[in-house]
Coordinates of C-alpha atoms in Angstrom, one line a residue:
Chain A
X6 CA 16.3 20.7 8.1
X7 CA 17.4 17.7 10.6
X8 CA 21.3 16.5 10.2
X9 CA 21.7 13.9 7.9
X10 CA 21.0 10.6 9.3
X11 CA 23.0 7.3 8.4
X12 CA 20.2 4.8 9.0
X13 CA 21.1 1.3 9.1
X14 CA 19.5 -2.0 9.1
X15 CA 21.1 -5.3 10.0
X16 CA 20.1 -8.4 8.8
X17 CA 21.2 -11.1 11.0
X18 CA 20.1 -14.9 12.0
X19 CA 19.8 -15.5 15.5
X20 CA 20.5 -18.4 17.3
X21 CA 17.1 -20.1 18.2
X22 CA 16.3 -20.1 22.3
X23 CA 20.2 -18.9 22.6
X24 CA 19.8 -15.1 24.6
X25 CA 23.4 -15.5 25.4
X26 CA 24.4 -15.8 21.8
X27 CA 22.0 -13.3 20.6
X28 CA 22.9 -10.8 22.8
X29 CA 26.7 -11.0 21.4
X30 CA 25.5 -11.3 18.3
X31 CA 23.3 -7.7 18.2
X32 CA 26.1 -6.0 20.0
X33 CA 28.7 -6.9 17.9
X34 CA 25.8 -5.7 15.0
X35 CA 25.2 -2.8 16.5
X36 CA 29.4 -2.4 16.9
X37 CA 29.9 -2.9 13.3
X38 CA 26.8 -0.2 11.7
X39 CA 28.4 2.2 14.1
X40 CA 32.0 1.5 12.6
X41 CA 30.2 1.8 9.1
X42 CA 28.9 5.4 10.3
X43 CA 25.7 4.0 10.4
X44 CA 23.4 6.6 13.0
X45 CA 19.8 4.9 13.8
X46 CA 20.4 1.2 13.4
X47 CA 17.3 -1.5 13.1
X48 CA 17.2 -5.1 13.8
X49 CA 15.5 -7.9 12.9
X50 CA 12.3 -9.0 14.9
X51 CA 12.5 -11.5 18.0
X52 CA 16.6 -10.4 17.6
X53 CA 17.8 -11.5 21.1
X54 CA 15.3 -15.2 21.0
X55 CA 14.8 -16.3 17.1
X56 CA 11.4 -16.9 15.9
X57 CA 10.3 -20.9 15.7
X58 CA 8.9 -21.4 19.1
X59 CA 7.3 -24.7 20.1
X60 CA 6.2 -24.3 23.9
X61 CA 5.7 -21.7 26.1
X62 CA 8.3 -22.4 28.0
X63 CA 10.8 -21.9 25.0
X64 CA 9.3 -18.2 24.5
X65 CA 9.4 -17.5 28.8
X66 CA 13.3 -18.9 28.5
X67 CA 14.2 -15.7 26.3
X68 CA 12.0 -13.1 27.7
X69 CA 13.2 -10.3 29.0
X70 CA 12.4 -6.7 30.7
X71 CA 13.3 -3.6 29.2
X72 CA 15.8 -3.5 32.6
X73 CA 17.7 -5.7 30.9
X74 CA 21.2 -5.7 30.5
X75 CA 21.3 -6.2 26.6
X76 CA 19.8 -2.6 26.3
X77 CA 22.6 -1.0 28.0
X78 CA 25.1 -2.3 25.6
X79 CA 23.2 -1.6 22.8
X80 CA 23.2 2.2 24.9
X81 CA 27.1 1.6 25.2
X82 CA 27.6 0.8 21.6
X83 CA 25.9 4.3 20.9
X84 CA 28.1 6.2 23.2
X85 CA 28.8 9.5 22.2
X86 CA 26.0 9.4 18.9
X87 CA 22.7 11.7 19.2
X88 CA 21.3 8.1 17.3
X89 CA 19.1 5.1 18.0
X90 CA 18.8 1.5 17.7
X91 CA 15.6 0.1 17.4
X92 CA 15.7 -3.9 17.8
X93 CA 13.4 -6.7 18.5
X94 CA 12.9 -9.3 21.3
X95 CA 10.6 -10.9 23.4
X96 CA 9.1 -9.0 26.6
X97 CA 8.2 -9.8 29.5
X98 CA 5.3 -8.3 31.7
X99 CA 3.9 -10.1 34.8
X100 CA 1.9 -13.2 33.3
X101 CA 2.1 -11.5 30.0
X102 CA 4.7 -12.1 26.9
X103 CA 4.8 -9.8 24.3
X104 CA 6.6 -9.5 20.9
X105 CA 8.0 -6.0 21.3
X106 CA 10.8 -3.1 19.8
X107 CA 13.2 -1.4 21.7
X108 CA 14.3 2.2 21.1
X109 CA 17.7 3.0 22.7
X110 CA 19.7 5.9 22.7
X111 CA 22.8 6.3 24.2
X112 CA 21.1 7.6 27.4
X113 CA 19.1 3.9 27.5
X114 CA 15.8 2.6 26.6
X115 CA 13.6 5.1 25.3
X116 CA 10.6 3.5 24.2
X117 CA 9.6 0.1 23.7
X118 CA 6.5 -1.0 21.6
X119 CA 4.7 -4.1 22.2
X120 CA 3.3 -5.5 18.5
X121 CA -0.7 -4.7 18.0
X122 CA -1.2 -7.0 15.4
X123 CA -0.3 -10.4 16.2
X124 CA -0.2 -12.9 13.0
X125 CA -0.7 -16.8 13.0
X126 CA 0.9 -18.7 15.7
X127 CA 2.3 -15.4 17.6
X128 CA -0.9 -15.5 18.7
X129 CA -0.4 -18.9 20.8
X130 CA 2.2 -17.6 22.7
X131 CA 1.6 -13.8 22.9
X132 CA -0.2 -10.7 24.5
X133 CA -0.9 -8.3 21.6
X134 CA 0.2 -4.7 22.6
X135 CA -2.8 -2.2 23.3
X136 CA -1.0 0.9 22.4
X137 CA 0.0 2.8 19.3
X138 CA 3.7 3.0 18.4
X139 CA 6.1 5.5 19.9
X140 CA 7.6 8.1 17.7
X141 CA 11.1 8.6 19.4
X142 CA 12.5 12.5 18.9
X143 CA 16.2 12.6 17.9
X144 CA 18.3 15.6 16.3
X145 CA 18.1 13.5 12.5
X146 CA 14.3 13.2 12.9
X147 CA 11.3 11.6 14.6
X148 CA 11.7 7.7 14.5
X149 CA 8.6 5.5 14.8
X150 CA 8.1 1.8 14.6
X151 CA 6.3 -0.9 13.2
X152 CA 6.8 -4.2 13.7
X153 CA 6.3 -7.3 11.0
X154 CA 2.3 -8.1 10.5
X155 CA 2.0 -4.2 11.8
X156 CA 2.7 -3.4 8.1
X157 CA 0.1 -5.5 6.6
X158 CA -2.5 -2.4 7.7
X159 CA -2.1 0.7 6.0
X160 CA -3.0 1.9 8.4
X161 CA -0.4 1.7 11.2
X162 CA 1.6 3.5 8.9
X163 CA -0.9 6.0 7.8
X164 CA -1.4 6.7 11.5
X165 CA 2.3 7.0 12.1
X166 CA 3.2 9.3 9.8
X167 CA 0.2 11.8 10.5
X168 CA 1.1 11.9 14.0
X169 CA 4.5 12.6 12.5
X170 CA 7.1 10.2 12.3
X171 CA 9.9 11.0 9.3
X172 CA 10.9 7.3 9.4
X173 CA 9.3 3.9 10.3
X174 CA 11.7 1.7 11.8
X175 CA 10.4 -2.0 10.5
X176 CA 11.9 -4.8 12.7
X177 CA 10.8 -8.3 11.1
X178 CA 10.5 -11.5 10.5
X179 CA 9.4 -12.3 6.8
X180 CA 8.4 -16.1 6.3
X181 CA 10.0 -16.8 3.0
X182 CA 6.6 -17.1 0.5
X183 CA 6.5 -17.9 -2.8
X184 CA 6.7 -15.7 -5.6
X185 CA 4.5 -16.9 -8.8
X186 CA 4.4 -14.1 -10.5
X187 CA 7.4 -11.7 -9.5
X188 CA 10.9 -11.5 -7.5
X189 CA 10.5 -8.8 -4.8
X190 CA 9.1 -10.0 -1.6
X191 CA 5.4 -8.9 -1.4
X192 CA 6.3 -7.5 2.0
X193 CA 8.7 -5.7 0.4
X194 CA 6.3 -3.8 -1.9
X195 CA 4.2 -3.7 1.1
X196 CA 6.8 -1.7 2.9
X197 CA 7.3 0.4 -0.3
X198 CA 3.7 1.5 -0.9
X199 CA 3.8 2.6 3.3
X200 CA 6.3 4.8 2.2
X201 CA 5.3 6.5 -1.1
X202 CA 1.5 6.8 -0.1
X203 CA 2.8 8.3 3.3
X204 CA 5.8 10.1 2.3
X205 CA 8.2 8.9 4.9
X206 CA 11.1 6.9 5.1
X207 CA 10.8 3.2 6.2
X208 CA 13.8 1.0 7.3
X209 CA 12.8 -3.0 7.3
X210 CA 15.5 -5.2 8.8
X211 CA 14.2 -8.8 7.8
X212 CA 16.3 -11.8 9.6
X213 CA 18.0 -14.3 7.3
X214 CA 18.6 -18.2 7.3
X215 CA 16.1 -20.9 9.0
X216 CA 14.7 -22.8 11.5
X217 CA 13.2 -25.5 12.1
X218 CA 12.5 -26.0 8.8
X219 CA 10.9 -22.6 8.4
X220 CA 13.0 -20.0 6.0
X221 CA 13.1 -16.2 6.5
X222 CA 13.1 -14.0 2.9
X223 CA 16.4 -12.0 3.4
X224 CA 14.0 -8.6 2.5
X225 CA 15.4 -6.0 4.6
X226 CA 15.2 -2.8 2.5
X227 CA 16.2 1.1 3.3
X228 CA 13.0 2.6 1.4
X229 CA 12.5 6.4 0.6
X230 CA 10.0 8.5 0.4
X231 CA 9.0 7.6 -3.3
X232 CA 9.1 4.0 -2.0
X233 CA 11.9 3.4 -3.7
X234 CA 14.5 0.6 -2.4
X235 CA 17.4 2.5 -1.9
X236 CA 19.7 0.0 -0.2
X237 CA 19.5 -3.5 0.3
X238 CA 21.6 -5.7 2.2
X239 CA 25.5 -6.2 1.6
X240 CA 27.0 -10.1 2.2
X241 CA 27.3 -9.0 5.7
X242 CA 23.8 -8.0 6.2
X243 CA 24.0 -4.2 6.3
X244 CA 22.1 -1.4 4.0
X245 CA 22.9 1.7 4.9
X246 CA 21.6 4.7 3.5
X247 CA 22.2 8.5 4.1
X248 CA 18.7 10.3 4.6
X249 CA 17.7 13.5 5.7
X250 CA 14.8 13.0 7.9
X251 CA 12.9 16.2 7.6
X252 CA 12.3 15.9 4.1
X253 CA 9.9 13.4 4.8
X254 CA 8.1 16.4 6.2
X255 CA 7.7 18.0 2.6
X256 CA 4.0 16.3 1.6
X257 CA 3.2 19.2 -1.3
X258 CA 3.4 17.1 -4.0
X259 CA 2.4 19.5 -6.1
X260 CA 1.7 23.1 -6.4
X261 CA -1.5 21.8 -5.4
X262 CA -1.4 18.1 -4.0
X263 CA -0.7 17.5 -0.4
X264 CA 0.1 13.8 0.8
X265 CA -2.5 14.3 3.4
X266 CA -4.8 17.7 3.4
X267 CA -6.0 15.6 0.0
X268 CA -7.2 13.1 1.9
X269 CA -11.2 12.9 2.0
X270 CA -11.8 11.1 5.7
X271 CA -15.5 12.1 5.3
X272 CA -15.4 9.4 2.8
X273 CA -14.1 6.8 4.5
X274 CA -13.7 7.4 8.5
X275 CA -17.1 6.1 8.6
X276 CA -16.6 2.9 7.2
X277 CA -14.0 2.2 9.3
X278 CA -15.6 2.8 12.1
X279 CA -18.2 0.9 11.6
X280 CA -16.0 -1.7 11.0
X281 CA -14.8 -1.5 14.1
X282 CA -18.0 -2.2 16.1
X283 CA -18.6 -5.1 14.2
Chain B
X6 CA -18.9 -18.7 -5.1
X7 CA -19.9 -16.7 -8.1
X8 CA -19.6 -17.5 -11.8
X9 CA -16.0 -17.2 -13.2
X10 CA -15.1 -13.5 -14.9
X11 CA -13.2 -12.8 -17.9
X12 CA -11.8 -9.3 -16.7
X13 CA -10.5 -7.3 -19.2
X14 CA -8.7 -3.9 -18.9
X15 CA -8.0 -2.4 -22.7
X16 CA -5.2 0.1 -22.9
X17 CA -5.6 1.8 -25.8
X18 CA -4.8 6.3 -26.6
X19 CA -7.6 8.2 -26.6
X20 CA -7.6 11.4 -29.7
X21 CA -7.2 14.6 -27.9
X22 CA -10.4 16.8 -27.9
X23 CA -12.2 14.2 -30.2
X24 CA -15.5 12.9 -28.9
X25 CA -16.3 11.3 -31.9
X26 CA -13.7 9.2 -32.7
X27 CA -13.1 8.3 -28.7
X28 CA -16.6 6.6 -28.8
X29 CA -15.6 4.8 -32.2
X30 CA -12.4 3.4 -30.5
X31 CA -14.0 2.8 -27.1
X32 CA -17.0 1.1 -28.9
X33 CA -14.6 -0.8 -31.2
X34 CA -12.6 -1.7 -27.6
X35 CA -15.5 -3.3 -26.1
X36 CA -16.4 -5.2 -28.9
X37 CA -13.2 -7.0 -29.4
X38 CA -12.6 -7.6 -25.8
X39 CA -16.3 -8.7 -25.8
X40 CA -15.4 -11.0 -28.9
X41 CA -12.2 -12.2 -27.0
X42 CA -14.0 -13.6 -24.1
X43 CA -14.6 -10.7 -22.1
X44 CA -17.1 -10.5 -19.0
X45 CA -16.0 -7.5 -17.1
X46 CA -13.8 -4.5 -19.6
X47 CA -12.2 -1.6 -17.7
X48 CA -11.6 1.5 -20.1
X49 CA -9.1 4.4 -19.3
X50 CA -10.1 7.2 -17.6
X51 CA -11.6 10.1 -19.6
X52 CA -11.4 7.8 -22.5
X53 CA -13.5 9.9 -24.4
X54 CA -11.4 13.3 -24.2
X55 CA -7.8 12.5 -23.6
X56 CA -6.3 14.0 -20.8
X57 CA -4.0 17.3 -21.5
X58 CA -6.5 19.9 -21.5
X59 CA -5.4 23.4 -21.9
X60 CA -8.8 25.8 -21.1
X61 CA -12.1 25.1 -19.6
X62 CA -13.3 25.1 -23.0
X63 CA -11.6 22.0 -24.1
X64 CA -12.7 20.5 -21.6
X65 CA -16.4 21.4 -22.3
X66 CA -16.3 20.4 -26.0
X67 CA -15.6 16.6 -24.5
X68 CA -18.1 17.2 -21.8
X69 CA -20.8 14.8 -21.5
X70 CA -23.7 13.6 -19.3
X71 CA -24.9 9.5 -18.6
X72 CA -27.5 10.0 -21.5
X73 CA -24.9 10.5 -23.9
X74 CA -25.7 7.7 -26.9
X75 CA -21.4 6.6 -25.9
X76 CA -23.2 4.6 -22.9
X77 CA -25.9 2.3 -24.8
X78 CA -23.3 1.3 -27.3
X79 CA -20.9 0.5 -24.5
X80 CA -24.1 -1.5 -23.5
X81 CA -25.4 -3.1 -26.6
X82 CA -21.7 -4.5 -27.1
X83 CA -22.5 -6.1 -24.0
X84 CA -26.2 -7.5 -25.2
X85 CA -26.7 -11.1 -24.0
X86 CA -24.2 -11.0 -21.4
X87 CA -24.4 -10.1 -17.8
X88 CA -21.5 -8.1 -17.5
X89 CA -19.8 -4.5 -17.2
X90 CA -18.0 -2.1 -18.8
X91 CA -16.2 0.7 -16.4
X92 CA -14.6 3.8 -18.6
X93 CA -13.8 7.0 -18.1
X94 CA -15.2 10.0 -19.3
X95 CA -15.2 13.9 -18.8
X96 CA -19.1 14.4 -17.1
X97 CA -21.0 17.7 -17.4
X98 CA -22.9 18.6 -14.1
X99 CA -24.9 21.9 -14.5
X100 CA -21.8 24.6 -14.1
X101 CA -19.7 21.6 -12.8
X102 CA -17.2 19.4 -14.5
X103 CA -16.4 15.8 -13.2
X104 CA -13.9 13.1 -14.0
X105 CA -16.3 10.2 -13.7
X106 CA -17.2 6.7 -14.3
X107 CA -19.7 4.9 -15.7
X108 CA -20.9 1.6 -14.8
X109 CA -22.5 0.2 -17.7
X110 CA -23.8 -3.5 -17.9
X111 CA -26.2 -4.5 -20.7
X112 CA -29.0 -3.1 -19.3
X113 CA -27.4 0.8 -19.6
X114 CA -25.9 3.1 -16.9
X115 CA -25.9 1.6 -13.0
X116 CA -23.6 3.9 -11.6
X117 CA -21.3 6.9 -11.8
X118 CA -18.7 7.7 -9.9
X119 CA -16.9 11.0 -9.7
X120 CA -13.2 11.4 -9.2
X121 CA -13.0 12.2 -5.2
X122 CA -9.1 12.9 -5.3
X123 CA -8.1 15.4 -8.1
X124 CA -4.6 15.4 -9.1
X125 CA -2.8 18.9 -10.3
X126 CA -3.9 21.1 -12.9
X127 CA -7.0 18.7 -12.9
X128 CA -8.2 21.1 -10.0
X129 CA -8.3 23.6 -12.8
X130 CA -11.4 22.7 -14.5
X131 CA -12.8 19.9 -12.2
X132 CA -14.8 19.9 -9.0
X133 CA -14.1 16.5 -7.0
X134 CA -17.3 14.5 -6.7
X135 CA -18.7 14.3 -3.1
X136 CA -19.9 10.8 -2.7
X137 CA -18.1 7.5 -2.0
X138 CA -17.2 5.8 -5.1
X139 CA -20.4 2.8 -6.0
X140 CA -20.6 -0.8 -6.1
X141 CA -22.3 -2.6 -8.6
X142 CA -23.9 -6.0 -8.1
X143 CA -23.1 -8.7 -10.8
X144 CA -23.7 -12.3 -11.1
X145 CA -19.7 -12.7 -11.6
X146 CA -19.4 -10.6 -8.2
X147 CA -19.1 -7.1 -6.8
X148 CA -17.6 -4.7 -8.4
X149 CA -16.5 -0.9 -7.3
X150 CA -14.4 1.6 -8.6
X151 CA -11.6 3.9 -8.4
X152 CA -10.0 6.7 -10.9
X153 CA -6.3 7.1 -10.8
X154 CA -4.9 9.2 -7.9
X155 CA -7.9 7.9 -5.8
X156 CA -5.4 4.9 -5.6
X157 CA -2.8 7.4 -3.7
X158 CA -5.1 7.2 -0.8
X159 CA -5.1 3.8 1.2
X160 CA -8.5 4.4 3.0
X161 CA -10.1 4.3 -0.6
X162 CA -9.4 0.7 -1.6
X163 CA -9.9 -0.1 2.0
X164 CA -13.1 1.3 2.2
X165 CA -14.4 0.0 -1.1
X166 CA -13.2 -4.0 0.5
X167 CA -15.2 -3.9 3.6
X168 CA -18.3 -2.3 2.1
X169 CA -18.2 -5.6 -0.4
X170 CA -16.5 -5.1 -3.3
X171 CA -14.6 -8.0 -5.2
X172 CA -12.9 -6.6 -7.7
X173 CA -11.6 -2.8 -8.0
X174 CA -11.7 -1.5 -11.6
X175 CA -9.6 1.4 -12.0
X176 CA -9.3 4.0 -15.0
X177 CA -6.5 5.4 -15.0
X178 CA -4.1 7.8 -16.6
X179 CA -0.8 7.8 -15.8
X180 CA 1.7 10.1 -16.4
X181 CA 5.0 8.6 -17.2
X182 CA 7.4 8.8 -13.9
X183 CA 11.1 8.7 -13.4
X184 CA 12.0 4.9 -12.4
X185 CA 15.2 5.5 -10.7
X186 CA 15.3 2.6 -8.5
X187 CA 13.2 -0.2 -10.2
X188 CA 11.1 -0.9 -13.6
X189 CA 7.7 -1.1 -11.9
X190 CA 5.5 1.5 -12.4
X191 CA 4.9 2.9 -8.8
X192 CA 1.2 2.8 -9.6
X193 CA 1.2 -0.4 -9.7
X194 CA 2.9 -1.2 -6.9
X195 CA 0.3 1.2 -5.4
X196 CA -2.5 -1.4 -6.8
X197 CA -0.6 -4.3 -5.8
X198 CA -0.8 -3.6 -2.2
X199 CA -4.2 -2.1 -2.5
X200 CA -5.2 -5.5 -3.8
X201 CA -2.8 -7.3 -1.0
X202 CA -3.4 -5.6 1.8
X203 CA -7.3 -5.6 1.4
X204 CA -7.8 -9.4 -0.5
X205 CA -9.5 -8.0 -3.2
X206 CA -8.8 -8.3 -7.0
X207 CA -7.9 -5.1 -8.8
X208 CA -8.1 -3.7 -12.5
X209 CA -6.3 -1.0 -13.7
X210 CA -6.6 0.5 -17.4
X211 CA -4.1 2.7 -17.7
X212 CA -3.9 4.7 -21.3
X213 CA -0.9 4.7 -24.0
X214 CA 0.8 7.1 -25.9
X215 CA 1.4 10.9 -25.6
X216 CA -0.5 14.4 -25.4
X217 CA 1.1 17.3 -25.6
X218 CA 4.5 16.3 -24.9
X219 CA 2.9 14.3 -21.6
X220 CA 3.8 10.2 -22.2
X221 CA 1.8 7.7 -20.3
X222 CA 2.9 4.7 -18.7
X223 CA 0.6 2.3 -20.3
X224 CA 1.1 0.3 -16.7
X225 CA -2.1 -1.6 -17.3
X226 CA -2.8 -4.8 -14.9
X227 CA -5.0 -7.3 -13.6
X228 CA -4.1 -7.8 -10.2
X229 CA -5.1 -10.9 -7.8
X230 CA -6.1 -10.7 -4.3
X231 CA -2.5 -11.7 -3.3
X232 CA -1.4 -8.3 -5.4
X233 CA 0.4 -10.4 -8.0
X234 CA 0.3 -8.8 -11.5
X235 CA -1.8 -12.0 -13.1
X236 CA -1.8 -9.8 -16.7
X237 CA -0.1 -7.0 -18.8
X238 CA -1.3 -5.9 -21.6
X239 CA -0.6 -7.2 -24.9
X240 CA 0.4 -5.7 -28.2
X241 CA -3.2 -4.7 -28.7
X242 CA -3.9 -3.6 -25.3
X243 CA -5.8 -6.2 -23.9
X244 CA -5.1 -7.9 -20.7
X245 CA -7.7 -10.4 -20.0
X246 CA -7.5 -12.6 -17.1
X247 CA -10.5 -15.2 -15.5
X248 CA -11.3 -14.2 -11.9
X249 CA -13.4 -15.9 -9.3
X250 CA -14.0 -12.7 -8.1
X251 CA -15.8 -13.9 -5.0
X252 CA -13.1 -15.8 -3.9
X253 CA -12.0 -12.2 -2.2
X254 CA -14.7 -12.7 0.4
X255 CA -12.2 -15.4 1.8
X256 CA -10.3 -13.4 3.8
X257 CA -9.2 -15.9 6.5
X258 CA -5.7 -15.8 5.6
X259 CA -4.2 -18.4 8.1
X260 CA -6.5 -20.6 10.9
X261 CA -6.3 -17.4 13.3
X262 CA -5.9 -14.5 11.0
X263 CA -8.3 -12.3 9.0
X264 CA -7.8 -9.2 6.9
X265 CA -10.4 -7.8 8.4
X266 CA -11.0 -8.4 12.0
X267 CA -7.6 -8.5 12.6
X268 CA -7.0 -4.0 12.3
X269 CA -7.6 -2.8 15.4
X270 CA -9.6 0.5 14.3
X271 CA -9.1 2.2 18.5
X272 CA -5.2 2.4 17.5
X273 CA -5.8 4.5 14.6
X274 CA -9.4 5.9 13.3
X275 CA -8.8 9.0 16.1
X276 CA -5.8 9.9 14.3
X277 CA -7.3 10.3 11.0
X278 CA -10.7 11.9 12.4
X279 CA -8.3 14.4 14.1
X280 CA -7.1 15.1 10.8
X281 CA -10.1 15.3 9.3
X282 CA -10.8 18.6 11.5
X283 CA -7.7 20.0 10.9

């Protein structure tokens, strides 16, 4: 069994167009979860740029490179933790922009993960990534990530947690929807059924407030392996939630049901690929 | 777009052991829901045995094939209209035992579908079925079907939407969970994002009561394509809800954004064939 994680996400509102601002404003984040004893910390989608981009020259005006100093400090604030943060902005790669996630350990930039599925407007602006998700090794457990629209396909998830991530790490940026027939954010229960159907851990941190008229839902969640919401976010924005990892690993639900040798891909592979040729 | 649908899912206990009084209340089920308005009536799963079977024998005594005189009642409730009733039932296969389906429109039997995913002691006296679950063509829309822990398995429901199915009726028997975190049923969150993530309209008939010591969850629900919970059931155990069930073809869920053609099968379908060989 891994050590016991503290995982963390931090709902913030960033400061549209403002990296400045955004980069004090996910350090000092980062600062605080650590204070709180918080070990693999998640922020919002788009953290270090905000969200409601009209021109391409907005988005280029906040992109950065993983070189970056912002990472750095997010490495600084981890100083002395085996843990991660795993954070959102806007990259930058030759002509190309991307909506990626950064995974940063105290020793620097790990991994970062450029989004694969892009949703609405994103798709005026960016470069959809081409590869699968990292999974980022650490002493509490093997961290993957998702990020926003990602989680609308089962199968990211699916795919993450067979090649053996023990938590999702869910940077976002919900849209506030509305909600005819129920409270929870359907992303929410989107994020939850990731996790019980998968049996792994999944950390969302949603942004909060508005702009330009557009709100964000406030749905960050800390989600077990039952896809239950076990922490939500406190008036300063912070869930945290104590998790051991590993146990994501336990898939015999049963003396005889496994998560995943149940599965029947003779069934369905097919289909899917045949799908994917259309 | 299709005619509208009356779906109905009836939620009603099934007498342990008792054929004969499980095609009386099945029979009597259809009827009223047929008398209440309904086009399309999901029944429990093995609705003609009840669930908590102790030896092989039990299970025999409820055992029947798609010839059994259960079906053309199920049918002649349905005389003059062009719809379906999906129940559950224990089906006797040679040496082999099935938890099936039946498909049954006016007309008599058009499909059966055996259980692909067997949960627990069910892999006692079962054998999972071997072939993908059917669809079945009606002038309200397509309809396919799942049976209860199928709906554990993501690639199911997904499968069943892109080979054409509109609505997703599911027998069910639920065994009454914990609920530590929330009051939902995690079932049906389960259904909800099968029905969200894939646009298509769900139907779960879940059973009532208690076998045995074992209480269901009586989680019955009709289910939209947006996975809101449009119906519970009501004191009798009807949820009836009119569906445009073809309105789940419209899967263009923003000017750039499809449910479909949006996955990007290369990221993911090697994982799962790799498991598959495993």
């Amino acid at each position: 069994m891994t050590a016991p994680a503290h995982v963390a996400v931090v709902q913030v509102a960033p400061r549209l167009l403002d990296l400045d601002a955004n980069v004090k404003l996910t350090v000092s984040a980062v600062e605080t979860a650590r204070e709180r004893g918080a070990d693999i910390i998640v922020l919002p989608e788009l953290s270090l740029s905000g969200y409601m981009f009209e021109t391409i020259d907005e988005v280029r005006s906040c992109a950065v490179t993983a070189t970056h100093p912002v990472f750095a400090r997010w490495a600084q604030a981890l100083a002395g933790s085996p843990g991660l943060v795993v954070g959102g902005f806007v990259e930058r790669s030759g002509a190309d922009l991307h909506i990626s996630a950064a995974l940063v350990s105290a020793a620097g930039v790990q991994a970062v993960y450029r989004k694969t599925h892009l949703w609405n407007r994103e798709k005026r602006f960016f470069t959809a990534g081409v590869d699968a998700p990292p999974i980022v090794d650490t002493c509490f457990g093997r961290v993957g990530v998702l990020i926003c629209y990602d989680l609308e396909f089962p199968e990211m998830a699916r795919s993450l947690a067979i090649r053996g991530a023990d938590l999702i790490a869910v940077p976002t940026n919900w849209a506030l929807d509305a909600r005819p027939y129920g409270d929870e954010p359907p992303q929410v229960m989107l994020a939850r059924a990731a996790a019980r159907t998968n049996h792994v851990y999944v950390a969302c941190a949603d942004r909060s407030g508005r702009e330009r008229g557009q709100e964000f839902t406030g749905g960050s969640a800390v989600i077990d392996t039952a896809g239950w919401v076990l922490e939500r976010p406190d008036a300063q924005g912070f869930a945290i939630a104590p998790l051991s990892l590993s146990t994501a690993r336990e898939r015999q639900i049963s003396r005889v049901n496994h998560v995943f040798d149940d599965r029947r891909p003779e069934l369905y592979t097919g289909v899917f690929e045949a799908l994917g040729t259309v």
